[in-house]
Tab-separated table of C-alpha atoms and ligand atoms in Angstrom:
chain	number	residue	atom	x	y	z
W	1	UNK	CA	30.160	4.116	-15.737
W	2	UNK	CA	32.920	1.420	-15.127
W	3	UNK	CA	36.140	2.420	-14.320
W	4	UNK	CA	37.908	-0.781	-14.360
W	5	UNK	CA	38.259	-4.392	-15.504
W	6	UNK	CA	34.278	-4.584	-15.749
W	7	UNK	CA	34.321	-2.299	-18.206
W	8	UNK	CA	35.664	-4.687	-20.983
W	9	UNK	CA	33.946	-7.864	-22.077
W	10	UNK	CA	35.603	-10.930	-22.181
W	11	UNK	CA	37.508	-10.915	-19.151
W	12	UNK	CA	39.616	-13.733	-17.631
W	13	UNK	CA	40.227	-14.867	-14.971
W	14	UNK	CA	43.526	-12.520	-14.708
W	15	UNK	CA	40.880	-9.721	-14.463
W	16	UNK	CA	40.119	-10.942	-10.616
W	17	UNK	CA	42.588	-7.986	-9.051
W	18	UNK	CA	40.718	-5.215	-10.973
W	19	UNK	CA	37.811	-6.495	-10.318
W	20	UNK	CA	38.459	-6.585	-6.697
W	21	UNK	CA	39.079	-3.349	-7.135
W	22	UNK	CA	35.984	-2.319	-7.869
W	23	UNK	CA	34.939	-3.128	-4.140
W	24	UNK	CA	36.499	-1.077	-1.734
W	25	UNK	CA	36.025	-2.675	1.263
W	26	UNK	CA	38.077	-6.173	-0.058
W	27	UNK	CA	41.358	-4.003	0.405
W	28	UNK	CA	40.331	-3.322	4.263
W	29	UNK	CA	41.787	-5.358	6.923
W	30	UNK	CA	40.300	-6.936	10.163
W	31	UNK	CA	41.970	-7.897	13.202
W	32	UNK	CA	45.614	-7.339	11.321
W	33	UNK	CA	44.846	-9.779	8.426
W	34	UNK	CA	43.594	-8.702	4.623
W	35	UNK	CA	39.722	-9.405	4.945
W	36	UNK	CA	38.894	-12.775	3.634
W	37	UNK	CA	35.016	-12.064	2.874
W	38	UNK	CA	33.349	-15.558	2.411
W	39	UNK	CA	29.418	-14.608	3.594
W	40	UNK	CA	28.031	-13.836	0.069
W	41	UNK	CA	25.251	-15.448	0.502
W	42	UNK	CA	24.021	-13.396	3.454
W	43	UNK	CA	25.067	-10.311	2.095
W	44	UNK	CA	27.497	-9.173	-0.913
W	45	UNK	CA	30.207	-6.722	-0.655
W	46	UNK	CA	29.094	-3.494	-3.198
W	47	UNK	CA	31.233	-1.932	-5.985
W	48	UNK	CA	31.961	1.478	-6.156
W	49	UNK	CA	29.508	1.804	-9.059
W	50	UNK	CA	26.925	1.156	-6.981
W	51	UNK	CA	27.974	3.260	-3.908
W	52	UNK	CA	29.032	6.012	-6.124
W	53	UNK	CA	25.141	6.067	-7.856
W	54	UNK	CA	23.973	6.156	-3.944
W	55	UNK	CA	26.403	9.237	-3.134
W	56	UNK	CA	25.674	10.888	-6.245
W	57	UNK	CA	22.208	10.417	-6.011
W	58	UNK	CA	21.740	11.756	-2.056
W	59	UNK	CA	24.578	15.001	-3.101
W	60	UNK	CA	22.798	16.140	-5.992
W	61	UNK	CA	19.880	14.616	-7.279
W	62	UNK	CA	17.773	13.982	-4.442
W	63	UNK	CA	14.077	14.752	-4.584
W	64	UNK	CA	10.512	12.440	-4.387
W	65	UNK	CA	9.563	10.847	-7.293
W	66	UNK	CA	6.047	10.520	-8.937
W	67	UNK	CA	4.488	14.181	-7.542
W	68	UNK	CA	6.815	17.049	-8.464
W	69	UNK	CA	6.883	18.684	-11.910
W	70	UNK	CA	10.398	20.002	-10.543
W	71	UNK	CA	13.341	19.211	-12.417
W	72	UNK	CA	15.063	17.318	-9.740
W	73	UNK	CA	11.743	15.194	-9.269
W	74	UNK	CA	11.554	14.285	-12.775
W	75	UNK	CA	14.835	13.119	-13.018
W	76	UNK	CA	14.623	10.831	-10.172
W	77	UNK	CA	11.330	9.391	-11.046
W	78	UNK	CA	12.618	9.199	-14.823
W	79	UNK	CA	16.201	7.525	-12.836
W	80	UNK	CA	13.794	4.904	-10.662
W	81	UNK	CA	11.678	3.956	-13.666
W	82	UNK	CA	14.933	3.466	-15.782
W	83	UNK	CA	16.033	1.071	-13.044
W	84	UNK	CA	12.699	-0.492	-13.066
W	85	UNK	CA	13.090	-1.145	-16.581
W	86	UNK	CA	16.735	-2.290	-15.567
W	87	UNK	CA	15.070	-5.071	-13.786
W	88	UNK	CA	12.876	-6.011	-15.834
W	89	UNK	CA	15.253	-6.746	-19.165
W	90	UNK	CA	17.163	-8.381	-16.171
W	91	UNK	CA	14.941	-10.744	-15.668
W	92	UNK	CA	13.121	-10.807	-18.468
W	93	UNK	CA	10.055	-9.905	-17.395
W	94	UNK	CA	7.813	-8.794	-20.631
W	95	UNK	CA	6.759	-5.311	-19.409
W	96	UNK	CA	8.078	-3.103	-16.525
W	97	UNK	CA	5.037	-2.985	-14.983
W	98	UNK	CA	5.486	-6.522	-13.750
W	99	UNK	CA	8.400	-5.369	-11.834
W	100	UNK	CA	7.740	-3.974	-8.358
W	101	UNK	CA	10.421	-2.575	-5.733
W	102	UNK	CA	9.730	-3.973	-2.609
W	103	UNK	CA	12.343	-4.302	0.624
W	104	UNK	CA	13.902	-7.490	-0.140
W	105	UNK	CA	12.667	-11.001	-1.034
W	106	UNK	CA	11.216	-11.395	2.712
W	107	UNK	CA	8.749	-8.117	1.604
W	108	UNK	CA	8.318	-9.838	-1.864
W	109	UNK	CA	7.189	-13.222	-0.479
W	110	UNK	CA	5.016	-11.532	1.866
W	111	UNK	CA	3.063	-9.128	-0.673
W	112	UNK	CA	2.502	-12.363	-2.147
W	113	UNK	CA	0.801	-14.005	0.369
W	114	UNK	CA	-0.901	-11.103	1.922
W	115	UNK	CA	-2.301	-10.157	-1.225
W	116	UNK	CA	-2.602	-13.329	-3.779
W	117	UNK	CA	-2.645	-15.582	-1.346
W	118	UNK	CA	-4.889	-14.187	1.159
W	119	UNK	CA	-7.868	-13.333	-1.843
W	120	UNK	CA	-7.472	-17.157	-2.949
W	121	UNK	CA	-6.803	-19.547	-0.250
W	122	UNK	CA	-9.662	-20.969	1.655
W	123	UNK	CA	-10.348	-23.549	4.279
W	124	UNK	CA	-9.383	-27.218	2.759
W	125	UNK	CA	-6.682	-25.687	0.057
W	126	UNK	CA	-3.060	-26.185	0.095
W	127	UNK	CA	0.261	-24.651	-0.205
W	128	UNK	CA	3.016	-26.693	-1.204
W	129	UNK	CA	6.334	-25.828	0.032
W	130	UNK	CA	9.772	-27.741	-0.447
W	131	UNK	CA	12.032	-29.006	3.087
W	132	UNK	CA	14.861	-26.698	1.797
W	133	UNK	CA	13.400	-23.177	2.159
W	134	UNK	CA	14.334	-19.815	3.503
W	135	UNK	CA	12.474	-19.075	6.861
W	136	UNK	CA	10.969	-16.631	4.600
W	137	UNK	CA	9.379	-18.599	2.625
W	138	UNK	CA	7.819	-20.758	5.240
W	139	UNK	CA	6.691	-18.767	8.096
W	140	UNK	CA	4.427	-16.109	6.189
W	141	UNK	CA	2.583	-19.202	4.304
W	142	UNK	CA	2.405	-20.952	7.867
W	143	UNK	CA	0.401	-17.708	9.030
W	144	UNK	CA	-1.770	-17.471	6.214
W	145	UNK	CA	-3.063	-21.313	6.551
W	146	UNK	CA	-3.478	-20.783	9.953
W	147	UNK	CA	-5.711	-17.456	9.364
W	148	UNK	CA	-7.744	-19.317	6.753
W	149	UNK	CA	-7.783	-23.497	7.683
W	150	UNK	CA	-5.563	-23.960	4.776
W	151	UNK	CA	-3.055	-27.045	5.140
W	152	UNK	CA	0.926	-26.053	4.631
W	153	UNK	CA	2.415	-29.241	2.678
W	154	UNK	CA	5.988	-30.173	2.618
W	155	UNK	CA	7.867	-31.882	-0.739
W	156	UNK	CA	10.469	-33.882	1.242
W	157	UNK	CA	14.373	-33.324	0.608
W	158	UNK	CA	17.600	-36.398	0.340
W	159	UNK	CA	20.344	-36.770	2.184
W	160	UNK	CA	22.129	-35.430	-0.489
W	161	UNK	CA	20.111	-31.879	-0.043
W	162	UNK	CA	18.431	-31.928	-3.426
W	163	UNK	CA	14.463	-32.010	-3.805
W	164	UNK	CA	13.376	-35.468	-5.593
W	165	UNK	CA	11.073	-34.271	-8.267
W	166	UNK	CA	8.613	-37.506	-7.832
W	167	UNK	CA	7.953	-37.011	-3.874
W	168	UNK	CA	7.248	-33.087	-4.831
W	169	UNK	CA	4.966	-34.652	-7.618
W	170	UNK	CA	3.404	-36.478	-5.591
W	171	UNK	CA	2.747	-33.725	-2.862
W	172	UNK	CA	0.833	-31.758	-5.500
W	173	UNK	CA	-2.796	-32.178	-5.502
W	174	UNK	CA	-5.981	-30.585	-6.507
W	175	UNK	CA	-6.288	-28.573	-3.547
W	176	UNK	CA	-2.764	-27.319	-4.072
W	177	UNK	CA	-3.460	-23.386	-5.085
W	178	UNK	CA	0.086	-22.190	-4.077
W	179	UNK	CA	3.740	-23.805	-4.407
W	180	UNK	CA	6.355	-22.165	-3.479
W	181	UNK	CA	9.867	-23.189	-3.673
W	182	UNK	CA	13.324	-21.674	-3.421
W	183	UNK	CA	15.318	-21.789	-6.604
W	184	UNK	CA	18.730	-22.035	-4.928
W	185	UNK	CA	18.963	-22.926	-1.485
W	186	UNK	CA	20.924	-20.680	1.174
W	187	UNK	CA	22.389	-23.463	3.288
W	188	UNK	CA	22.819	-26.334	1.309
W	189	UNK	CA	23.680	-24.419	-2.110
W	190	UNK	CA	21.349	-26.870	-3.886
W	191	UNK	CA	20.167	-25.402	-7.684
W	192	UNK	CA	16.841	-26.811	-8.068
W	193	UNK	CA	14.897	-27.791	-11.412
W	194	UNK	CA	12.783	-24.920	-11.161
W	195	UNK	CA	11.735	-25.268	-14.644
W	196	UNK	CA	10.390	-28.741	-14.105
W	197	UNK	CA	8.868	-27.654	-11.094
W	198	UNK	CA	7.091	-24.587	-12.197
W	199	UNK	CA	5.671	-26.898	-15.264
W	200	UNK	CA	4.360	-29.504	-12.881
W	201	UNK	CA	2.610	-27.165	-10.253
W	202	UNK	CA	1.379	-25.416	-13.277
W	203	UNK	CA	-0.178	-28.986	-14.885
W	204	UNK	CA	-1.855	-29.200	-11.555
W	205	UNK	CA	-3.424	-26.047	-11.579
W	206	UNK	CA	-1.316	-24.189	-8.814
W	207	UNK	CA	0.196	-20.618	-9.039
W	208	UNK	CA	4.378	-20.916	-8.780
W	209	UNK	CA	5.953	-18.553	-7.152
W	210	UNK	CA	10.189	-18.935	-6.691
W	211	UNK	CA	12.276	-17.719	-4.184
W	212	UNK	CA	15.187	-16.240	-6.409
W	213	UNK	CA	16.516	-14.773	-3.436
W	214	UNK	CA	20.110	-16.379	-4.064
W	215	UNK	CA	19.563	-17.633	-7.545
W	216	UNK	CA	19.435	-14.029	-9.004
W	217	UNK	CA	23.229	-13.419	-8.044
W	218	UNK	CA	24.555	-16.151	-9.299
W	219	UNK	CA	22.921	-17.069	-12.688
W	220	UNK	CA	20.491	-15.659	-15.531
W	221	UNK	CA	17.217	-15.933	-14.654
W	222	UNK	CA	14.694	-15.942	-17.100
W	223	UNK	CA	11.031	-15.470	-15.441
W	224	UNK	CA	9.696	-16.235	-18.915
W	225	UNK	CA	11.379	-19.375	-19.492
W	226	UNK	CA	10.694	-20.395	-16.273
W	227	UNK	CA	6.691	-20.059	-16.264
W	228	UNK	CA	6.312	-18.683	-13.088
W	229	UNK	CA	3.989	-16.498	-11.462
W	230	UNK	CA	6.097	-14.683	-8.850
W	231	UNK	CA	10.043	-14.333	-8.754
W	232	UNK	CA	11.389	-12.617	-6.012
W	233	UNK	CA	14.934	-11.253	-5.822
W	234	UNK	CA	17.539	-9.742	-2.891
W	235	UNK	CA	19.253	-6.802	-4.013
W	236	UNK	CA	21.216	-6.912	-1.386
W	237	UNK	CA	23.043	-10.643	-2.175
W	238	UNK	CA	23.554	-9.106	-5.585
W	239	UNK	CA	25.611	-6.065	-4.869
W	240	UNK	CA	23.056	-3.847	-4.220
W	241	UNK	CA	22.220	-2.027	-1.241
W	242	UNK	CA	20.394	-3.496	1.552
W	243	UNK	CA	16.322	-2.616	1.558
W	244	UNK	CA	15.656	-2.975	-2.388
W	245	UNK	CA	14.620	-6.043	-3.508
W	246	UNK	CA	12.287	-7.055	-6.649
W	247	UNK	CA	8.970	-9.328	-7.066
W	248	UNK	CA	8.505	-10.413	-10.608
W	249	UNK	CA	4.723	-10.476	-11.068
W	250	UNK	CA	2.430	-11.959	-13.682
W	251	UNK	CA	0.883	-9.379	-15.465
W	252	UNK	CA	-2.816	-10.754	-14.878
W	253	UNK	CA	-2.347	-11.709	-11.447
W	254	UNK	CA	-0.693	-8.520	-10.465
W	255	UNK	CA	-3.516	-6.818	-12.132
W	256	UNK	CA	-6.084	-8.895	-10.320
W	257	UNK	CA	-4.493	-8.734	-6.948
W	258	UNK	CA	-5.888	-6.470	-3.932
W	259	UNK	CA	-3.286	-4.192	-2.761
W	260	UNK	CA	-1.162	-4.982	0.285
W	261	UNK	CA	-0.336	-1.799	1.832
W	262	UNK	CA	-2.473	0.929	1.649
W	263	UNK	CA	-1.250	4.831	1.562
W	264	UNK	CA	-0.069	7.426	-0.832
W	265	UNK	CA	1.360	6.516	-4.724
W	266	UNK	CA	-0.801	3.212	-4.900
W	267	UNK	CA	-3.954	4.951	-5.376
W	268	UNK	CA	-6.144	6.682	-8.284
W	269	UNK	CA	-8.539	8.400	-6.523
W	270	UNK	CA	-9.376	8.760	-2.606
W	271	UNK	CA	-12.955	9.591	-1.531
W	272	UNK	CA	-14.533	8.443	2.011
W	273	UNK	CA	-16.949	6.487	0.115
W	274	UNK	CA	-14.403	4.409	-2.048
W	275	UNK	CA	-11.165	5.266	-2.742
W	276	UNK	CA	-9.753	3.221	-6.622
W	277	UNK	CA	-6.626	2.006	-7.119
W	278	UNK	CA	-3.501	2.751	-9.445
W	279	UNK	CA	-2.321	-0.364	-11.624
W	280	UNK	CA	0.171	-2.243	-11.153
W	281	UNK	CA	3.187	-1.744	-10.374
W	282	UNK	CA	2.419	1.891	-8.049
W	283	UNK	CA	-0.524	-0.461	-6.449
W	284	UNK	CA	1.873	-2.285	-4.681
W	285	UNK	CA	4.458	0.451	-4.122
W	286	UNK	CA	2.594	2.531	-1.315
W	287	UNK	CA	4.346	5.321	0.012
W	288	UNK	CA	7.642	6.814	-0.551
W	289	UNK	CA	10.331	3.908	-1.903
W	290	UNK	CA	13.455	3.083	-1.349
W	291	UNK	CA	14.833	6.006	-4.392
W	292	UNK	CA	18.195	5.589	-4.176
W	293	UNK	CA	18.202	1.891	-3.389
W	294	UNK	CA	16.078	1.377	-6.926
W	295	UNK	CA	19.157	3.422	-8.724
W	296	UNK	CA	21.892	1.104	-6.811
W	297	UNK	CA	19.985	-2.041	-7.509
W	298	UNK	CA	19.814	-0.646	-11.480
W	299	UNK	CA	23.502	0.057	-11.185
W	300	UNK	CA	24.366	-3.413	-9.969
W	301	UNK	CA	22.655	-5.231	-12.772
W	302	UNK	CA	24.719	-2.977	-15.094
W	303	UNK	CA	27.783	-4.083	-12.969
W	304	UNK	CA	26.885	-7.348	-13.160
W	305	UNK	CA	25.575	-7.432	-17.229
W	306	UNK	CA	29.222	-5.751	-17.576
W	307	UNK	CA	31.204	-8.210	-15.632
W	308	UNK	CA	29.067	-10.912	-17.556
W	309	UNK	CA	27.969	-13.731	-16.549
W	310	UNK	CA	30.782	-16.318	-18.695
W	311	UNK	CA	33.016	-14.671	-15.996
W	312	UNK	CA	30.646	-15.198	-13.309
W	313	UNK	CA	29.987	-18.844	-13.369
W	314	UNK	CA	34.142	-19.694	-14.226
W	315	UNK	CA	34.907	-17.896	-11.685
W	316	UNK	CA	32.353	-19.554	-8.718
W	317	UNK	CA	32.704	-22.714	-10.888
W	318	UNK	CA	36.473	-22.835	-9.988
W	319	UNK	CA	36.084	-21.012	-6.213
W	320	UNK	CA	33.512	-24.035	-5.608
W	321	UNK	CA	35.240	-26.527	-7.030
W	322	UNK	CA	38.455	-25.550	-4.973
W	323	UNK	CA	36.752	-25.280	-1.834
W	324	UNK	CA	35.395	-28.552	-1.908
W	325	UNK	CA	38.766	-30.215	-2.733
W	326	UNK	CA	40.978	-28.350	-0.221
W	327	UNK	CA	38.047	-28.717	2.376
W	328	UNK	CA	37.983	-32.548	2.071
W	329	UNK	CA	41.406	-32.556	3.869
W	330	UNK	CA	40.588	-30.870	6.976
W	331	UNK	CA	40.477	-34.083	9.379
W	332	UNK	CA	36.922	-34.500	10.819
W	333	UNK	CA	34.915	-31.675	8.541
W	334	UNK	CA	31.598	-32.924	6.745
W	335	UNK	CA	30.039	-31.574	4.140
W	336	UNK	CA	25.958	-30.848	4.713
W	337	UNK	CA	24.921	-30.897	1.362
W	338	UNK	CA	26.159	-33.116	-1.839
W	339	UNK	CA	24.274	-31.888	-5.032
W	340	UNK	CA	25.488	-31.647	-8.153
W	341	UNK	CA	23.841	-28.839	-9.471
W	342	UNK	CA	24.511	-25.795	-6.776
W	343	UNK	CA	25.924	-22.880	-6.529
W	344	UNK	CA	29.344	-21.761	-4.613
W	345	UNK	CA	27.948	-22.264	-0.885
W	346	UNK	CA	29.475	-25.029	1.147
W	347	UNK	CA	28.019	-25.792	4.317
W	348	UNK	CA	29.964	-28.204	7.011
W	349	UNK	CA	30.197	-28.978	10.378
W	350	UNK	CA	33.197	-30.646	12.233
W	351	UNK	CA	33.546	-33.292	14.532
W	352	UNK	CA	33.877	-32.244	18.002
W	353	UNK	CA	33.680	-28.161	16.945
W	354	UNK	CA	30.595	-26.359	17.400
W	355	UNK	CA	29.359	-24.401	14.323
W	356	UNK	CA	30.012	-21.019	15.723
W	357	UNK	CA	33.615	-21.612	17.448
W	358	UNK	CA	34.769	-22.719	14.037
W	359	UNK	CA	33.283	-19.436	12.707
W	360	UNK	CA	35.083	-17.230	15.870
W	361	UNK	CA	38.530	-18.929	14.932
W	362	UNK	CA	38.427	-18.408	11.581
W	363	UNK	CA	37.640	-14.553	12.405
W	364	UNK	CA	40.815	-14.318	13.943
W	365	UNK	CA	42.420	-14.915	10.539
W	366	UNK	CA	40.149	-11.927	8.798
W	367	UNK	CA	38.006	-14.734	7.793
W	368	UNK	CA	34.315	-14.004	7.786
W	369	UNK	CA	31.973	-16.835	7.111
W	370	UNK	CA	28.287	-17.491	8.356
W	371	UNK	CA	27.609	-20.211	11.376
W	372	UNK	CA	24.538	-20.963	12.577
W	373	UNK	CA	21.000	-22.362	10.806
W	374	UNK	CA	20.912	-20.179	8.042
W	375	UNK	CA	17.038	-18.962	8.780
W	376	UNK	CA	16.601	-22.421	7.554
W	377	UNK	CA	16.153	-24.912	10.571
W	378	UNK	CA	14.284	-27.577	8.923
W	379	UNK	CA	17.143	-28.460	6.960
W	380	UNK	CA	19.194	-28.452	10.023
W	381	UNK	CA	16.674	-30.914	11.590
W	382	UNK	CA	16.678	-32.963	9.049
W	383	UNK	CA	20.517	-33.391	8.941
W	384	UNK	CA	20.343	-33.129	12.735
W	385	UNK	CA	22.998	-30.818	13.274
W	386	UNK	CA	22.419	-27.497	15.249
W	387	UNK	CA	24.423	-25.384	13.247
W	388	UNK	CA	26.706	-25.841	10.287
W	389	UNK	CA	29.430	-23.351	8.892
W	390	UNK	CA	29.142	-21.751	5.294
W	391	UNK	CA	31.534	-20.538	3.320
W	392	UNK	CA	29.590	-18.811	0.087
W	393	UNK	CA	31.164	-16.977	-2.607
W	394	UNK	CA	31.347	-14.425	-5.270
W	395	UNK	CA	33.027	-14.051	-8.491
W	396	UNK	CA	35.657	-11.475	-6.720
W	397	UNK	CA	37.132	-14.094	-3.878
W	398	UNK	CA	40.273	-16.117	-5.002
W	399	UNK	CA	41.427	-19.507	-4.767
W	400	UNK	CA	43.829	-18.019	-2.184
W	401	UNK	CA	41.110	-16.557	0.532
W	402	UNK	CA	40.065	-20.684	0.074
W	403	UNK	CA	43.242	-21.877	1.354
W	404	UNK	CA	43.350	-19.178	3.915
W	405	UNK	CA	39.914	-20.509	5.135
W	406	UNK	CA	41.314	-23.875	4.794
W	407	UNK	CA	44.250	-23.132	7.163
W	408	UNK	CA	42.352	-21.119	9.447
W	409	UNK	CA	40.340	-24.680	10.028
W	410	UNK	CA	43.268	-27.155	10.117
W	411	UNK	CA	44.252	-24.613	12.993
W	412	UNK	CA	41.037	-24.780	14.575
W	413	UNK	CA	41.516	-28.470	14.300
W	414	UNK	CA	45.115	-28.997	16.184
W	415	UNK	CA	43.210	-26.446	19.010
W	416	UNK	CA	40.533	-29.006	19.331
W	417	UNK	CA	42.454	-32.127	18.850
R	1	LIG	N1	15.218	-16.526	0.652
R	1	LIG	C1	16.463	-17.014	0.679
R	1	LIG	C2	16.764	-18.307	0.014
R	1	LIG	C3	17.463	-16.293	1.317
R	1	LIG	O1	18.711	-16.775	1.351
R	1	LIG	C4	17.147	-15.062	1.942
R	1	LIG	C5	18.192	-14.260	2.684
R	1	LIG	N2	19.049	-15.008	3.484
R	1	LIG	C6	15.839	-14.606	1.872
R	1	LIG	C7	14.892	-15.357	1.220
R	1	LIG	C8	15.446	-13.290	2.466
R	1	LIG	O2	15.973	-12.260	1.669
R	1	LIG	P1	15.978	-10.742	2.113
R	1	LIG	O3	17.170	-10.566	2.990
R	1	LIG	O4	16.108	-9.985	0.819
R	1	LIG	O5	14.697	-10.446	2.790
């Protein structure tokens, strides 16, 4: 249950103090100044909703799930199905079963690959990735064309960070089994037309699968309405605890796929001679899960259905939009990314300021934003910069952490010169 502003529908944006409420640790300070939280996009901060269903669940409902015919174990297993189904309305995946709890999006992508993509791909095939991805979702396809002679292909990004939908034409082919591609980038912010995407890999005969990573807390998603094959999601960088993550699955493929961990829950039957498989989704959920982290993640998609999203977007729409303004006018600071459709990150680096001083100055103001490559280095590369600084945000910062940021750099600047 909600106990605050969330509880209501149509909020405003007069809400913001109760909904910072709901997060405890926004009231905290660090180094003598109110905490100024502006890393989102690595991690978000967690409402009590969802700390409250971990505590609960660890002080009095804790038990395994799937084996006992205990009370305790049926509840949780009834409790992590519930959330399953949670998940799956969230992203509107047609049946639950298509819904598996893995670690995060890094475990998602690589059940993909170790399991679809290793039964598929053979010598002479091709994965097409895009220049703007996660380190995630580059490194395990990198392995699996190594193991098997397949060729990793690259759609090209602009200067302006976003992917031009004719050169990642182009880069499909007949031999392309496999695209992946992130849906919203990390560093750059860039929202990308997934939907076009999806529909041209899937002309050419490829299997989609999206990195959703940072697109699932920021906007609906609709696996669906996408066409994909795979979606993978971060609970963690949607108010959920860290370790719980989700990979949307096509039914079929799911169905079709060769498990990619073996142990106890994914099977049907174990003999020496040949041990069968459960369906989908226990096949790919070997041994004991992440319990309470499938509750948390179910209780932050109720936070977040509750909050809605109309609040969700205003609110980033206007933190965004403020950011980039009041950034502008710090002398010397360049923006590393320019596309129009994104989603409230701002990277930048400044002249004469390394990436991670700026980010050490601005922590003695309380101010904690992310310097460094971002697990993407391509994308540094290709804007040749080492480093940049991000600010991301969430629906429960305020126009007034941006100006603290803001003054936190124009000090950073006089120090400089
Ligand atoms: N993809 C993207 C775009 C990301 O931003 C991240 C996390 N930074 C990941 C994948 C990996 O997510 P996780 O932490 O859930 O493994």
């Amino acid at each position: 249950m909600l106990k605050t502003a969330a509880r209501s529908s149509g909020r405003t944006a007069s809400d913001i103090r109760s909904v910072r409420d709901d997060f405890p640790i926004l009231q905290r300070q660090v180094r003598g100044k109110p905490l100024v939280y502006l890393d989102n996009a690595a991690t978000s901060q967690k409402p009590s909703q969802v700390i409250e269903t971990l505590s609960r669940y660890y002080r009095s409902q804790n038990a395994n799930i799937h084996r006992g015919v205990y009370y305790l174990s049926e509840r949780a297993t009834a409790d992590y199905e519930a959330a399953r189904v949670r998940a799956q309305r969230f992203l509107n995946a047609a049946q639950p079963e298509e819904v598996v709890f893995v670690r995060g999006a890094t475990e998602a992508i690589n059940l993909v690959v170790g399991s679809y993509g290793r039964s598929v791909l053979r010598s002479g095939d091709e994965v097409l990735i895009s220049a703007m991805e996660h380190h995630s979702n580059i490194v395990p396809w990198q392995i699996l064309c190594e193991a098997v002679g397949a060729r990793l292909r690259v759609a090209p990004i602009d200067r302006a960070g976003t992917l031009p939908v004719d050169e990642f034409e182009r880069a499909l082919s007949p031999r392309t089994k496999i695209v992946a591609v992130v849906h919203v980038s990390n560093s750059l912010g860039t929202i990308n037309p997934v939907k076009q995407l999806v529909s041209l890999a899937k002309e050419s005969g490829a299997v989609v699968l999206v990195d959703g990573a940072q697109a699932a807390p920021h906007m609906q998603v609709d696996v669906q309405q996408l066409g994909c094959d795979f979606y993978t999601v971060s609970g963690h960088k949607m108010y959920a605890p860290t370790g719980i993550g989700l990979l949307y699955g096509r039914g079929e493929l799911l169905e079709a796929m060769p498990p990619y961990q073996g142990g106890g829950e994914m099977i049907r039957s174990v003999a020496f001679e040949k041990t069968t498989y459960a369906p989908p989704p226990a096949k790919f959920e070997a041994g004991t899960p992440h319990i309470a982290g499938a509750l948390g993640l179910g209780a932050a998609i109720e936070y977040i259905e509750q909050i809605g999203w109309g609040f969700i977007h205003e609110r980033e729409a206007s933190l965004l939009e403020h950011a980039l303004e009041r950034l502008a006018t710090v002398p010397g600071l360049r923006f590393v990314g320019s596309a129009r459709e994104r989603a409230s990150v701002v990277s930048f680096v400044m002249d004469g300021i390394h990436a991670h001083d700026i980010g050490t100055i601005v922590d003695q103001e309380g101010v904690a934003i992310r310097t460094g490559h971002h697990c993407t280095q391509p994308v540094m590369d290709f804007f040749r910069v080492p480093a940049t600084a991000r600010a991301s945000f969430a629906f429960y910062n305020t126009l007034d952490e941006v100006d603290v940021l803001v003054r936190a750099l124009q000090e950073a600047r006089e120090v400089f010169g």
